[in-house]
Structure formats: structure tokens, C-alpha cells
mmCIF file with all atom_site columns, C-alpha atoms in Angstrom:
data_model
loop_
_atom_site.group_PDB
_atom_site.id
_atom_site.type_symbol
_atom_site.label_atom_id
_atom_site.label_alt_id
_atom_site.label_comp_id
_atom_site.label_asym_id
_atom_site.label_entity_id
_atom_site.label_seq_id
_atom_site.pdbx_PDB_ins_code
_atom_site.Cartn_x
_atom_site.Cartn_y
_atom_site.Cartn_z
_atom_site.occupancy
_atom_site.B_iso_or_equiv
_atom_site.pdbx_formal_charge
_atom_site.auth_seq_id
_atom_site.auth_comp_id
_atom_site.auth_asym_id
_atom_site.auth_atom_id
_atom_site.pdbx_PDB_model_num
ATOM 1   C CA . UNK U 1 1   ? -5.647  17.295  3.886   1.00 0.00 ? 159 UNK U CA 1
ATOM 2   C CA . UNK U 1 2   ? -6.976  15.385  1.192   1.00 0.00 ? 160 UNK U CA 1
ATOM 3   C CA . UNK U 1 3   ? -5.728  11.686  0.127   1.00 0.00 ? 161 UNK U CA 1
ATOM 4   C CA . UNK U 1 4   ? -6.403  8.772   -2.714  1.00 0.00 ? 162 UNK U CA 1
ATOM 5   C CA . UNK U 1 5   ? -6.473  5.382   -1.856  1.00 0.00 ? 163 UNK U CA 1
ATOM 6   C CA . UNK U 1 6   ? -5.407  2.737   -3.936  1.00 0.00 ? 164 UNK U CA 1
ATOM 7   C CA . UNK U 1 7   ? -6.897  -0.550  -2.784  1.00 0.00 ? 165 UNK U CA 1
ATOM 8   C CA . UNK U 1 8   ? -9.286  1.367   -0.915  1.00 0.00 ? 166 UNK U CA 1
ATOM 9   C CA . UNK U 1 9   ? -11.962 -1.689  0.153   1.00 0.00 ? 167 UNK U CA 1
ATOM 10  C CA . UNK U 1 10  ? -9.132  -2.830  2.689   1.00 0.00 ? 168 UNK U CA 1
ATOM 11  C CA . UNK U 1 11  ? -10.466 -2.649  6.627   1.00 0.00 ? 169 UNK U CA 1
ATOM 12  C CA . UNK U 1 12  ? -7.745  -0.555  7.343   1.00 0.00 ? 170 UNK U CA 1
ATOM 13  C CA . UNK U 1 13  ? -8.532  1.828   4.495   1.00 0.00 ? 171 UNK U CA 1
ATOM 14  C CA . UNK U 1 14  ? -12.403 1.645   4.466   1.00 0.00 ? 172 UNK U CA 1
ATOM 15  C CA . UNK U 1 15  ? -11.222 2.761   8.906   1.00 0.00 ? 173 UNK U CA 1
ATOM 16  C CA . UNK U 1 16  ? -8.590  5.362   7.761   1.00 0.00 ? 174 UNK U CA 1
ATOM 17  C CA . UNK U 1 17  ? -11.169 6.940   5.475   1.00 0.00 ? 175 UNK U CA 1
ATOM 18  C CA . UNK U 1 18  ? -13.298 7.902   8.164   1.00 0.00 ? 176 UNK U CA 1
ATOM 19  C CA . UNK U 1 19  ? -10.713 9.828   9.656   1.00 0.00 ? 177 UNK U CA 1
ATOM 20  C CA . UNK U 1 20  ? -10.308 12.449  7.031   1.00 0.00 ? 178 UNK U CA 1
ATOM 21  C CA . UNK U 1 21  ? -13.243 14.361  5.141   1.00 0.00 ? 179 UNK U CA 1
ATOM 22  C CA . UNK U 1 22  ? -11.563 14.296  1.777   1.00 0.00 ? 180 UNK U CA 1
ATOM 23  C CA . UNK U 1 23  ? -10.629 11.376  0.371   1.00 0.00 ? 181 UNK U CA 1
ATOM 24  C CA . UNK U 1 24  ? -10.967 9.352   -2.776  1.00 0.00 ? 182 UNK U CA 1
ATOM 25  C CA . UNK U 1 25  ? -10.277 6.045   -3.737  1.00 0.00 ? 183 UNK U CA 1
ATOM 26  C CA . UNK U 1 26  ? -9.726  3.807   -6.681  1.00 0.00 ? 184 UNK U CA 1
ATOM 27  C CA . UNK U 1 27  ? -10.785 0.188   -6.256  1.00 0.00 ? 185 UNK U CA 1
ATOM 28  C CA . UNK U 1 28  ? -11.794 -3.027  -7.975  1.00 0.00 ? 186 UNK U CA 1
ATOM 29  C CA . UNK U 1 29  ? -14.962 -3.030  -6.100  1.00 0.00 ? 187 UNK U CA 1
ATOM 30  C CA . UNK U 1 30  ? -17.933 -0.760  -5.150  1.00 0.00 ? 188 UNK U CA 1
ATOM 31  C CA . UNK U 1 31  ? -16.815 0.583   -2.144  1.00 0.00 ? 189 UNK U CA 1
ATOM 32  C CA . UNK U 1 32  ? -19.166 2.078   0.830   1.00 0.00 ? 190 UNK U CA 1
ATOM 33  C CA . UNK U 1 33  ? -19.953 5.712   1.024   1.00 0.00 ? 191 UNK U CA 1
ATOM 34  C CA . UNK U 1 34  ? -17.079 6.747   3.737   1.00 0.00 ? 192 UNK U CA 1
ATOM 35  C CA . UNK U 1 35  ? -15.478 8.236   0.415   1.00 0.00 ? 193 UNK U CA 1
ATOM 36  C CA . UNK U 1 36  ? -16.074 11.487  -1.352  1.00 0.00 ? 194 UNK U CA 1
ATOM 37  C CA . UNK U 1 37  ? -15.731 9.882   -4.632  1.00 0.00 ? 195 UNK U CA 1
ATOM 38  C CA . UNK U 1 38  ? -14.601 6.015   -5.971  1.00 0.00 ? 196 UNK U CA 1
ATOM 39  C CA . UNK U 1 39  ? -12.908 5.456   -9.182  1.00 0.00 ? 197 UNK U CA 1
ATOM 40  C CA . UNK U 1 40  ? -13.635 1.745   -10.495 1.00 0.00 ? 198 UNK U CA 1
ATOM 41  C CA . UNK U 1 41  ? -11.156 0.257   -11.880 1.00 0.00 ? 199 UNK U CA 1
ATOM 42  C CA . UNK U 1 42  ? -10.933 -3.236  -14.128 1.00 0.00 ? 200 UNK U CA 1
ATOM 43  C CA . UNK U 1 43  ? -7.814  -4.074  -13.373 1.00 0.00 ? 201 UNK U CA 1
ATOM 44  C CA . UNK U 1 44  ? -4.697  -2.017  -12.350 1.00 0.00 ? 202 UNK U CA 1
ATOM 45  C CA . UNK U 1 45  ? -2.346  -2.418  -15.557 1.00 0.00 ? 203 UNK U CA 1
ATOM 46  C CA . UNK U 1 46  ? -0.919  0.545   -17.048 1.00 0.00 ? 204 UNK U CA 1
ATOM 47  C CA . UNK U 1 47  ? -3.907  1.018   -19.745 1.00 0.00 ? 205 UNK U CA 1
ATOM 48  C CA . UNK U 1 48  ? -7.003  1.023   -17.226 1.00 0.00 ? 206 UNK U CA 1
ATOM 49  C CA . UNK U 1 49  ? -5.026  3.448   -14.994 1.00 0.00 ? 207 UNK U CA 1
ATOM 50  C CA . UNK U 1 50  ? -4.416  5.415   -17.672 1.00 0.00 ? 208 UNK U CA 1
ATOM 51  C CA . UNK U 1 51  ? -8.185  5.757   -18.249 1.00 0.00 ? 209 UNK U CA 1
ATOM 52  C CA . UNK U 1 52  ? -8.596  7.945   -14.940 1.00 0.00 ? 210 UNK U CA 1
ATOM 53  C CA . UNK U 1 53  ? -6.599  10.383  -16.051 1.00 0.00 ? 211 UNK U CA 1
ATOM 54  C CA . UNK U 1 54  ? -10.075 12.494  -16.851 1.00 0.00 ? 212 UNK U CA 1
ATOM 55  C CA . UNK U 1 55  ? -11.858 11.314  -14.245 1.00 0.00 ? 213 UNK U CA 1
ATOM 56  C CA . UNK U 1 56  ? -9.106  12.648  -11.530 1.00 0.00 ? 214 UNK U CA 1
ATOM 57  C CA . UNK U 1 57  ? -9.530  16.501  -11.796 1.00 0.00 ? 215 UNK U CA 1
ATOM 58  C CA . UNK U 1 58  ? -7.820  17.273  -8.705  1.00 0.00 ? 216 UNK U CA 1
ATOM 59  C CA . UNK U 1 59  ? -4.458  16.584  -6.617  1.00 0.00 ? 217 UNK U CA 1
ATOM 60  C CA . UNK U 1 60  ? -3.921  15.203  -3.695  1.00 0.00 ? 218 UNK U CA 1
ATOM 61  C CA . UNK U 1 61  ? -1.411  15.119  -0.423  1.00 0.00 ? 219 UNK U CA 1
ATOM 62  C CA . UNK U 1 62  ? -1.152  11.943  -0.169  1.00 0.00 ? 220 UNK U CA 1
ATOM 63  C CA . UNK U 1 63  ? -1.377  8.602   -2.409  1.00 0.00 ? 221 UNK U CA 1
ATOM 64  C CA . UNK U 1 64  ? -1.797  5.403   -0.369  1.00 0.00 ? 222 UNK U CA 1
ATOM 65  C CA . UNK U 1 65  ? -1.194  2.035   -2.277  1.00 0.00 ? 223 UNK U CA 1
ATOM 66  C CA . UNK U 1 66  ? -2.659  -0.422  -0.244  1.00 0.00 ? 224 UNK U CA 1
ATOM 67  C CA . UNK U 1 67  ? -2.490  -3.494  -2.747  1.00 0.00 ? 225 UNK U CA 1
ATOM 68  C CA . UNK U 1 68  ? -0.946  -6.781  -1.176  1.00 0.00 ? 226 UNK U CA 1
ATOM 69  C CA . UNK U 1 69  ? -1.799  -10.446 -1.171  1.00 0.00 ? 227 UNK U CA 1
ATOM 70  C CA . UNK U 1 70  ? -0.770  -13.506 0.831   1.00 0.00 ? 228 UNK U CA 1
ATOM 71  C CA . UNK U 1 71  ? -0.034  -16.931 0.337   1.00 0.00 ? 229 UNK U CA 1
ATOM 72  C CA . UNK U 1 72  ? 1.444   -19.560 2.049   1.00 0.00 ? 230 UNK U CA 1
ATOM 73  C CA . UNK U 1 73  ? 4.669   -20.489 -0.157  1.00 0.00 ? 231 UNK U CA 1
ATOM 74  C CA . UNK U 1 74  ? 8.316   -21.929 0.490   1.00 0.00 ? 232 UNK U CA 1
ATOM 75  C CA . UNK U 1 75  ? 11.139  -21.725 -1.472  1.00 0.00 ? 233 UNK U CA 1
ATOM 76  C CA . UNK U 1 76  ? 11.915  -25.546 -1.363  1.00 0.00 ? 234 UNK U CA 1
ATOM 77  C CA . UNK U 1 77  ? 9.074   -25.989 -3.377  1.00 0.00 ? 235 UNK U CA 1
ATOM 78  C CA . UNK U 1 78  ? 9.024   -23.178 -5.784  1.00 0.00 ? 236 UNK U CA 1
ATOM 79  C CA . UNK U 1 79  ? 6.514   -22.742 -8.143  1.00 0.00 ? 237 UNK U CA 1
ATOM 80  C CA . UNK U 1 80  ? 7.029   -19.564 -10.739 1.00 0.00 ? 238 UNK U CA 1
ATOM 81  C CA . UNK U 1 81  ? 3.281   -19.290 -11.755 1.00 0.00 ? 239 UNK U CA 1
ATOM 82  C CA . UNK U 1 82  ? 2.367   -18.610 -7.855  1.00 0.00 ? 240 UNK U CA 1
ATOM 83  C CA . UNK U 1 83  ? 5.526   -16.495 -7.214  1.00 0.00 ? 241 UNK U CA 1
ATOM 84  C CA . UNK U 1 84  ? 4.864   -14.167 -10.554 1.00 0.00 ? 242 UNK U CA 1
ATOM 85  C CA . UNK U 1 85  ? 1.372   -13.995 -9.212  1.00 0.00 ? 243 UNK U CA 1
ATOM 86  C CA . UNK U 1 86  ? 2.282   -12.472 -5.560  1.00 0.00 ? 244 UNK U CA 1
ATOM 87  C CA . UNK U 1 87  ? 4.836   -10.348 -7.291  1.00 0.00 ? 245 UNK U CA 1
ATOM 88  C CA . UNK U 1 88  ? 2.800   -8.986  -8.918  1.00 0.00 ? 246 UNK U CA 1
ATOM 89  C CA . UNK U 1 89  ? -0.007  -7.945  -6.502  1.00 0.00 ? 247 UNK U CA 1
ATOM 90  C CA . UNK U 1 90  ? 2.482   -7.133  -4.027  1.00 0.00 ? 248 UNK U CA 1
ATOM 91  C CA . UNK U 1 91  ? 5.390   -5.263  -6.164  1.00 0.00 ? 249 UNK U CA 1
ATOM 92  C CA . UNK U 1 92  ? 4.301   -4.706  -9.697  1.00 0.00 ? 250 UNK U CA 1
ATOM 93  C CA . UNK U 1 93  ? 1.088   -3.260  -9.462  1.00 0.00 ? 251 UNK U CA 1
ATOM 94  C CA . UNK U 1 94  ? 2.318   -0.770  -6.677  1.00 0.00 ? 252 UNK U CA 1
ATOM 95  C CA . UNK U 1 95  ? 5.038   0.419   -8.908  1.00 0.00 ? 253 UNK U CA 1
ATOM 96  C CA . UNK U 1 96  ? 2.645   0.283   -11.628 1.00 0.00 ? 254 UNK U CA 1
ATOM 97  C CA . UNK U 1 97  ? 0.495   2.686   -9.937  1.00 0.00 ? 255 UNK U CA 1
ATOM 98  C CA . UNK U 1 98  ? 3.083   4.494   -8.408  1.00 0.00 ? 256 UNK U CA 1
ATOM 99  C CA . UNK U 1 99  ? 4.585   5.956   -12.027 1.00 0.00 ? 257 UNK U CA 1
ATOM 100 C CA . UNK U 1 100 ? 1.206   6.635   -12.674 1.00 0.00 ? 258 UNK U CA 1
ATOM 101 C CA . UNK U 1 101 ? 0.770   9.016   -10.203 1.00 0.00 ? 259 UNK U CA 1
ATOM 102 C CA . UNK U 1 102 ? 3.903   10.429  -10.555 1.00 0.00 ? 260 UNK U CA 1
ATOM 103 C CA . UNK U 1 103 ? 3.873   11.403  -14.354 1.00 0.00 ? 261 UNK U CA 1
ATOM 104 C CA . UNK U 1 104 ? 0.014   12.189  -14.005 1.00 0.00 ? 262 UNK U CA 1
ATOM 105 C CA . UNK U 1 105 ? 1.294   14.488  -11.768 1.00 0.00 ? 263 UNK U CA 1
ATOM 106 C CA . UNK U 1 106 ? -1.485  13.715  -9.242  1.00 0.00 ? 264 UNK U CA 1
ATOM 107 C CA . UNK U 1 107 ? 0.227   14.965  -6.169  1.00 0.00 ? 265 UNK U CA 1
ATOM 108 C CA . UNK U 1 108 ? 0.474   18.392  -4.393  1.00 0.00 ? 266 UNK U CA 1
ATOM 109 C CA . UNK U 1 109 ? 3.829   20.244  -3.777  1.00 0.00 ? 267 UNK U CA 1
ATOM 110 C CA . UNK U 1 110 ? 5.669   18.379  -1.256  1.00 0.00 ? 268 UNK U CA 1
ATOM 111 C CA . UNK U 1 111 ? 2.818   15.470  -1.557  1.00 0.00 ? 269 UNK U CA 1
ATOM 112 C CA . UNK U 1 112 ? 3.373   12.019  -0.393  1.00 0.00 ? 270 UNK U CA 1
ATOM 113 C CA . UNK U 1 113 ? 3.383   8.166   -1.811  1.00 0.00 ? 271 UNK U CA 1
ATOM 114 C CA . UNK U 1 114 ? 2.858   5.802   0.768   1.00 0.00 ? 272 UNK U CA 1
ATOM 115 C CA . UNK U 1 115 ? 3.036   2.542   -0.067  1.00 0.00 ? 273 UNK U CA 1
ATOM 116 C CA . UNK U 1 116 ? 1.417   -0.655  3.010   1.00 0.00 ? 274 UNK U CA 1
ATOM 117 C CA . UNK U 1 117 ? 4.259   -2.947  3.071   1.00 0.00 ? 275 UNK U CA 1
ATOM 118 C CA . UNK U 1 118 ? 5.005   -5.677  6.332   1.00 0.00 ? 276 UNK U CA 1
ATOM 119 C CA . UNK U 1 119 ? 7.689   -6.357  8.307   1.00 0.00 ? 277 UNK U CA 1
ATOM 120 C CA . UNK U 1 120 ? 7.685   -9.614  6.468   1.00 0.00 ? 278 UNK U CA 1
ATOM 121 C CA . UNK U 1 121 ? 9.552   -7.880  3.737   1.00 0.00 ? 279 UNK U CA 1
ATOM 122 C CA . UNK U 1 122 ? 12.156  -7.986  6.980   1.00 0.00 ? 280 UNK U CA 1
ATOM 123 C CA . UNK U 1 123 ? 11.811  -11.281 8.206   1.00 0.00 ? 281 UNK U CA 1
ATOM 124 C CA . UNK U 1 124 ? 12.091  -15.009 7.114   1.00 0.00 ? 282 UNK U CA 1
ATOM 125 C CA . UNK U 1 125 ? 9.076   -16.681 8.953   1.00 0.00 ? 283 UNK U CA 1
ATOM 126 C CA . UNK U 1 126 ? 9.081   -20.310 7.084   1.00 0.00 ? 284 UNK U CA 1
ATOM 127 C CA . UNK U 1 127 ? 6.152   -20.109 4.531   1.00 0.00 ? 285 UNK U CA 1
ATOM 128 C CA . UNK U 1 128 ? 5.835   -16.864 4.184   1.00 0.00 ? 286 UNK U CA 1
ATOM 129 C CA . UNK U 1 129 ? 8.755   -16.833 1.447   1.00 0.00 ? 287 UNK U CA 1
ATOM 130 C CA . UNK U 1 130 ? 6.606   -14.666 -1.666  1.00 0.00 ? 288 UNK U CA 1
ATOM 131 C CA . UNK U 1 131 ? 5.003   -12.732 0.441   1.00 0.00 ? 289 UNK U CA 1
ATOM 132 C CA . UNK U 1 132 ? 8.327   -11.677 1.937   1.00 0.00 ? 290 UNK U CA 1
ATOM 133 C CA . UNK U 1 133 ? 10.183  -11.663 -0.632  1.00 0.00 ? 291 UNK U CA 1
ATOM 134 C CA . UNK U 1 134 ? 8.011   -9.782  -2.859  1.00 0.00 ? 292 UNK U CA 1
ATOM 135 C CA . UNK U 1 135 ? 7.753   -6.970  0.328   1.00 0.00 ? 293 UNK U CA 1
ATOM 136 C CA . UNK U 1 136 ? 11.461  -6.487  0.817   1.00 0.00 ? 294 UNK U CA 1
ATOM 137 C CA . UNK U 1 137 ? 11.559  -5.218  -2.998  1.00 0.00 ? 295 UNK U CA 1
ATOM 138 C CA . UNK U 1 138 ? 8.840   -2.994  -2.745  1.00 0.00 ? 296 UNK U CA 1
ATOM 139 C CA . UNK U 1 139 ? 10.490  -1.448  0.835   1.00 0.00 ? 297 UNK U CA 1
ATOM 140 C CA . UNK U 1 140 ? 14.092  -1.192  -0.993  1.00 0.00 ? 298 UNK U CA 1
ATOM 141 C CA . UNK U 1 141 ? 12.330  -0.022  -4.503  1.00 0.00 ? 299 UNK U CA 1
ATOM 142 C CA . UNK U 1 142 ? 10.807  3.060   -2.422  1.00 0.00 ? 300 UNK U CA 1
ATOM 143 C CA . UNK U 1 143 ? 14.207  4.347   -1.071  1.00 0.00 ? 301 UNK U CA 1
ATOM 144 C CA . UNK U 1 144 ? 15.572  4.320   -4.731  1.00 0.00 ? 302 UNK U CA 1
ATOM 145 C CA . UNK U 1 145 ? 12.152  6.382   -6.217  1.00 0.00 ? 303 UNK U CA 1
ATOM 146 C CA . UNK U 1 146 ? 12.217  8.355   -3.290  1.00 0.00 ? 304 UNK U CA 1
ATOM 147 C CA . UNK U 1 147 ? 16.174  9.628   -4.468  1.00 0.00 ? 305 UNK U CA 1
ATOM 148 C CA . UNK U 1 148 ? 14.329  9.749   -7.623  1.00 0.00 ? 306 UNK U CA 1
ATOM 149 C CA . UNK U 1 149 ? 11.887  12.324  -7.272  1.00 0.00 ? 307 UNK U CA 1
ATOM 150 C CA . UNK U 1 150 ? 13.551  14.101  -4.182  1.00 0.00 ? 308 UNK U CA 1
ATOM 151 C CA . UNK U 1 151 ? 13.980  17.063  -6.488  1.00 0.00 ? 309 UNK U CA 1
ATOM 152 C CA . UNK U 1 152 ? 10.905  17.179  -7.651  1.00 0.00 ? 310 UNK U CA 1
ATOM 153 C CA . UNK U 1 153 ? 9.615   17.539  -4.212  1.00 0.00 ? 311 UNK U CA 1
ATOM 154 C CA . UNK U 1 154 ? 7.475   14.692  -3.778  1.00 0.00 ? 312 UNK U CA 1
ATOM 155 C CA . UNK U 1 155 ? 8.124   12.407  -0.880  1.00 0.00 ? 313 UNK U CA 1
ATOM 156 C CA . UNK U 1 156 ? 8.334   8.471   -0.728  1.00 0.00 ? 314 UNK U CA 1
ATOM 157 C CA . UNK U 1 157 ? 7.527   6.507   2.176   1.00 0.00 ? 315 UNK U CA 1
ATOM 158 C CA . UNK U 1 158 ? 6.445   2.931   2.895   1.00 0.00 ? 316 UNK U CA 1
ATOM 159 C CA . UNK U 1 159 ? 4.782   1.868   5.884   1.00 0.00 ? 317 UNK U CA 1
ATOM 160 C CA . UNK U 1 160 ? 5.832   -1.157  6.873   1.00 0.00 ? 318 UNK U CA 1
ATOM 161 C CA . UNK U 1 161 ? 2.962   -2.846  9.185   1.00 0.00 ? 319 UNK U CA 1
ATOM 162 C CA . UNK U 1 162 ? 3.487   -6.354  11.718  1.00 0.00 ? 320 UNK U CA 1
ATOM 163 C CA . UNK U 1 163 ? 0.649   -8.460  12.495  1.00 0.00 ? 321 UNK U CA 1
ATOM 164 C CA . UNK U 1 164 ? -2.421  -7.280  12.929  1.00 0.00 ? 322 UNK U CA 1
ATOM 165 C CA . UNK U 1 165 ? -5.698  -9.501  14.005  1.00 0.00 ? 323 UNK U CA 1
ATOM 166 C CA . UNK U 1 166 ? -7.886  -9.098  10.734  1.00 0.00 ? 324 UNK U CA 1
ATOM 167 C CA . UNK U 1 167 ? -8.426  -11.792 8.375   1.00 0.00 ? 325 UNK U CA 1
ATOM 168 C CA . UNK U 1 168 ? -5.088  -12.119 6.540   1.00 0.00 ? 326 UNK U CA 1
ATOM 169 C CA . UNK U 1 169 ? -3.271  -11.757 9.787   1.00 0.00 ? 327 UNK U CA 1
ATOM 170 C CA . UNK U 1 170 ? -5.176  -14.349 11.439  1.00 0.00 ? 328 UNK U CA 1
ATOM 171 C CA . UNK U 1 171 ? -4.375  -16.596 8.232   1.00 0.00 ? 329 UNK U CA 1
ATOM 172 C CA . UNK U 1 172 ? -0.364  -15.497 8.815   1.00 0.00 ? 330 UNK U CA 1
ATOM 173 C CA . UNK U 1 173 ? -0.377  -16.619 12.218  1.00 0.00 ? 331 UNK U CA 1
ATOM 174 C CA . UNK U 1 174 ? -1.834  -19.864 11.670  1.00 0.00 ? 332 UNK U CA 1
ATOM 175 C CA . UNK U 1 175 ? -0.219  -21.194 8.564   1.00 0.00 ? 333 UNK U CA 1
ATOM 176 C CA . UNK U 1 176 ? 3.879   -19.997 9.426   1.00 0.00 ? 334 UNK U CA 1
ATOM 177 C CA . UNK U 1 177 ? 3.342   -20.662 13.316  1.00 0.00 ? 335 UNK U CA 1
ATOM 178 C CA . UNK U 1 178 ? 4.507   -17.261 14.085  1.00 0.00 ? 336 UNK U CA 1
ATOM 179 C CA . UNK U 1 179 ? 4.848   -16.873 18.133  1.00 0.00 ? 337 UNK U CA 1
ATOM 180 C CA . UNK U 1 180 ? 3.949   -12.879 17.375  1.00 0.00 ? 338 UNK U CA 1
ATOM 181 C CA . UNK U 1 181 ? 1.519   -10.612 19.172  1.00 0.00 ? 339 UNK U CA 1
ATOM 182 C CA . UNK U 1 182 ? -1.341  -9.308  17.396  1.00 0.00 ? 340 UNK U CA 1
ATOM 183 C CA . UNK U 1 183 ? -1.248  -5.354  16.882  1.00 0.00 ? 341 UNK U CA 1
ATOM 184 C CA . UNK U 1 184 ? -5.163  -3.758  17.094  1.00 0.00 ? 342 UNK U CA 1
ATOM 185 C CA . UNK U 1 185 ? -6.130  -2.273  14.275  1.00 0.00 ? 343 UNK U CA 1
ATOM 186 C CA . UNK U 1 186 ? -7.286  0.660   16.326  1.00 0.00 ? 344 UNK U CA 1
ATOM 187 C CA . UNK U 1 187 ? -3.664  1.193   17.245  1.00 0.00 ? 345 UNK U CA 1
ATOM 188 C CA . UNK U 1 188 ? -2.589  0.837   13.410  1.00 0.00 ? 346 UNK U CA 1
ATOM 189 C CA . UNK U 1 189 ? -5.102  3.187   12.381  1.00 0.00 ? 347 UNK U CA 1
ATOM 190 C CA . UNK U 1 190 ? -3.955  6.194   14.893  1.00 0.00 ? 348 UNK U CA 1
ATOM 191 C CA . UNK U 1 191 ? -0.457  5.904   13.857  1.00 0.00 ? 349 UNK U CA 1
ATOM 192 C CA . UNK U 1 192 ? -1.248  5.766   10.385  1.00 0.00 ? 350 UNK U CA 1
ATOM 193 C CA . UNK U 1 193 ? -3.289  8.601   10.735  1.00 0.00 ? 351 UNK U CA 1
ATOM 194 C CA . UNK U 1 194 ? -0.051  10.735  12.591  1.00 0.00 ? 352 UNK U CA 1
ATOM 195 C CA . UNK U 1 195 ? 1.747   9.892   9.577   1.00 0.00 ? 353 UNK U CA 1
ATOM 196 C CA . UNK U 1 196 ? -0.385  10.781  6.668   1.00 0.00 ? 354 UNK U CA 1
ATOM 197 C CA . UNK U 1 197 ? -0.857  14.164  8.980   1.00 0.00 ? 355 UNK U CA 1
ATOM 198 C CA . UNK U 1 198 ? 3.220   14.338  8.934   1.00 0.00 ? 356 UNK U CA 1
ATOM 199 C CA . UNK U 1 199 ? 4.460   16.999  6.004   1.00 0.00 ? 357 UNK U CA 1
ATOM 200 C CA . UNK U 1 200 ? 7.609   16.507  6.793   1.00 0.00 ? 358 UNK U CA 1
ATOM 201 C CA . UNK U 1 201 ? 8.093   12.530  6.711   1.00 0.00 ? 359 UNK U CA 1
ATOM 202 C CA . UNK U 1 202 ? 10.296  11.781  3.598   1.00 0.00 ? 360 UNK U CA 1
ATOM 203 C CA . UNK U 1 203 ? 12.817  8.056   2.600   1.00 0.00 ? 361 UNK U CA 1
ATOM 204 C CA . UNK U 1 204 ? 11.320  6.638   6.005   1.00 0.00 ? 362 UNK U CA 1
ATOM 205 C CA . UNK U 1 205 ? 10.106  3.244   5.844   1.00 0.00 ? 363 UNK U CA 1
ATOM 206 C CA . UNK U 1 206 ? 7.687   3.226   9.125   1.00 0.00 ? 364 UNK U CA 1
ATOM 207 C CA . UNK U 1 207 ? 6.984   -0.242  10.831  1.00 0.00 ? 365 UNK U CA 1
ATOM 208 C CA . UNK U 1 208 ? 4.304   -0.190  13.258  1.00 0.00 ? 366 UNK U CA 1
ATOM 209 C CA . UNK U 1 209 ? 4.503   -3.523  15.420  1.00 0.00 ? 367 UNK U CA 1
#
């Protein structure tokens, strides 16, 4: 089982990495050495990802996409500059990197894409309205790539995870007022570890609360 990690300086990713011998990641930063190998990236438009295409030499069984950003933001007071910029951390670049994968052909027969979502994408905690928003199109956008490529035989998935007590979910709880218990990331880590193992998991989106 081998696996690429987009986003890969995340705790939870730097933690799932552990878990498995072979896997990769492509970040913005210097990552630690719990991977085999770390692509670094600029920035993740269409151009710089196109740039790994030598670099990758091998495919994988899964694809992770870990990319996601919160801020505290209400509709009432919109503001299209911070809205375009959550969007695009938390949609755009993971459909960005997404096609890239796909047409690079990066995967393995019946490989994976897994893309972190939230159950925010579900929800409609009061100042949490990008952020939401901007998760509830990448959850629906899955189920219509995973009709996509279902022919094709690779398999689309999002993982859609509640709160967990690490910094951004510490932020979350304080700033919407969210009456939530915290999930341990020890307990997100074992289940996302189950699924990655799963062959067989395809057009799911997963919440772990």
C-alpha cells in the first residue's frame, strides 16, 4: 500500500504517514523525514503541478488532498476577496490537484482520491459560513467526479472529519461557540487508516465525529 499526500505537513498527515512505509508527499514546506520522498511545491496552480510530472515516476493507491483553511466569516457581512480566498484553498486547489492526478494518470488500477473535507460542509454553525460553504461543494463535487471516472476504475471518496482538538479545531470551537465534543486525533487517525486500507470503498463520503 503506497499513498501521496497532498498537504502533507498537516498533524494528521505528518501522524497518518507513520502508519504506512510508503508514502510520498507534495507540500509547500520541508516536511520531516516520516516520508519516503517530498515533492516541494511553489504553489499548487495548474503550472507548478504540472512540473512534477518527472519527478513522480511511480503510482500510487491512494491520493490524499489534505488542503483546507479556516476563517471566521458570516454571510451578513460578505466580503468576496476573503470568500474567493477560502474557496480557493478549500475547493479550487483540491480540484485543481485532483485533475492533475487523474490525467497524469498517477493512480493504480482501482486507486483512490480522497479528499479531507468537515462536517461543516453539512452544517450551518454561525461564522463558519466560507468554510462551510466552500466544504459542501467540494463533498457534492466528489460524487459527480466519482460518476466521472467510475469507468475508468478509479474511486472517489471524501472524508468528511468533525471537530477534532488540534489547533484549527480549537480556533472553531472558540470563535462559532459550537457546544461539540472534541474527537482525538488518535481516534481520527485509526479510522482513517481502515479506510485508506479499504479497496473496496468507492462515492462514500465518510464523516468521522
Amino acid at each position: 500500500m503506497n499513498n501521496l499526500f497532498f498537504g502533507g505537513s498537516s498533524n494528521i498527515a505528518l501522524q497518518l504517514a507513520k502508519k504506512f512505509k510508503n508514502t510520498d508527499s507534495v507540500s509547500l514546506k520541508k516536511n520531516n523525514n516520516v516520508y519516503n520522498k517530498v515533492f516541494k511545491i511553489d504553489n499548487y496552480n495548474i503550472s507548478s503541478l504540472n512540473k512534477l510530472q518527472k519527478k513522480i515516476t511511480q503510482k500510487y493507491d491512494n491520493v490524499v488532498i489534505f488542503n483546507g483553511y479556516f476563517s471566521y466569516s458570516f454571510l451578513s457581512t460578505f466580503n468576496s476577496k476573503n470568500f474567493l480566498k477560502d474557496f480557493k484553498i478549500n475547493f479550487l486547489i483540491p480540484m485543481e490537484i485532483s485533475s492533475f492526478v487523474i490525467k497524469k494518470k498517477l493512480l493504480k488500477k482501482n486507486g483512490a482520491i480522497y479528499f479531507i473535507s468537515s462536517i461543516a460542509g453539512f452544517e450551518d454553525l454561525i461564522g463558519n459560513a466560507n468554510y462551510s460553504i466552500s466544504k459542501n461543494a467540494l463533498s457534492f463535487s466528489a460524487k459527480i467526479l466519482s460518476n466521472e471516472q467510475s469507468k475508468r476504475k478509479v474511486r472517489i471518496n471524501t472524508i468528511s472529519l468533525g471537530l477534532i482538538k488540534n489547533e484549527m479545531g480549537i480556533r472553531v470551537k472558540k470563535l462559532t461557540n459550537t457546544k461539540k465534543k472534541y474527537n482525538s486525533i488518535k481516534n481520527v487517525i485509526k479510522k482513517i487508516t481502515n479506510i485508506l486500507n479499504n479497496k473496496k470503498i468507492n462515492k462514500k463520503n465518510i464523516k468521522i465525529l
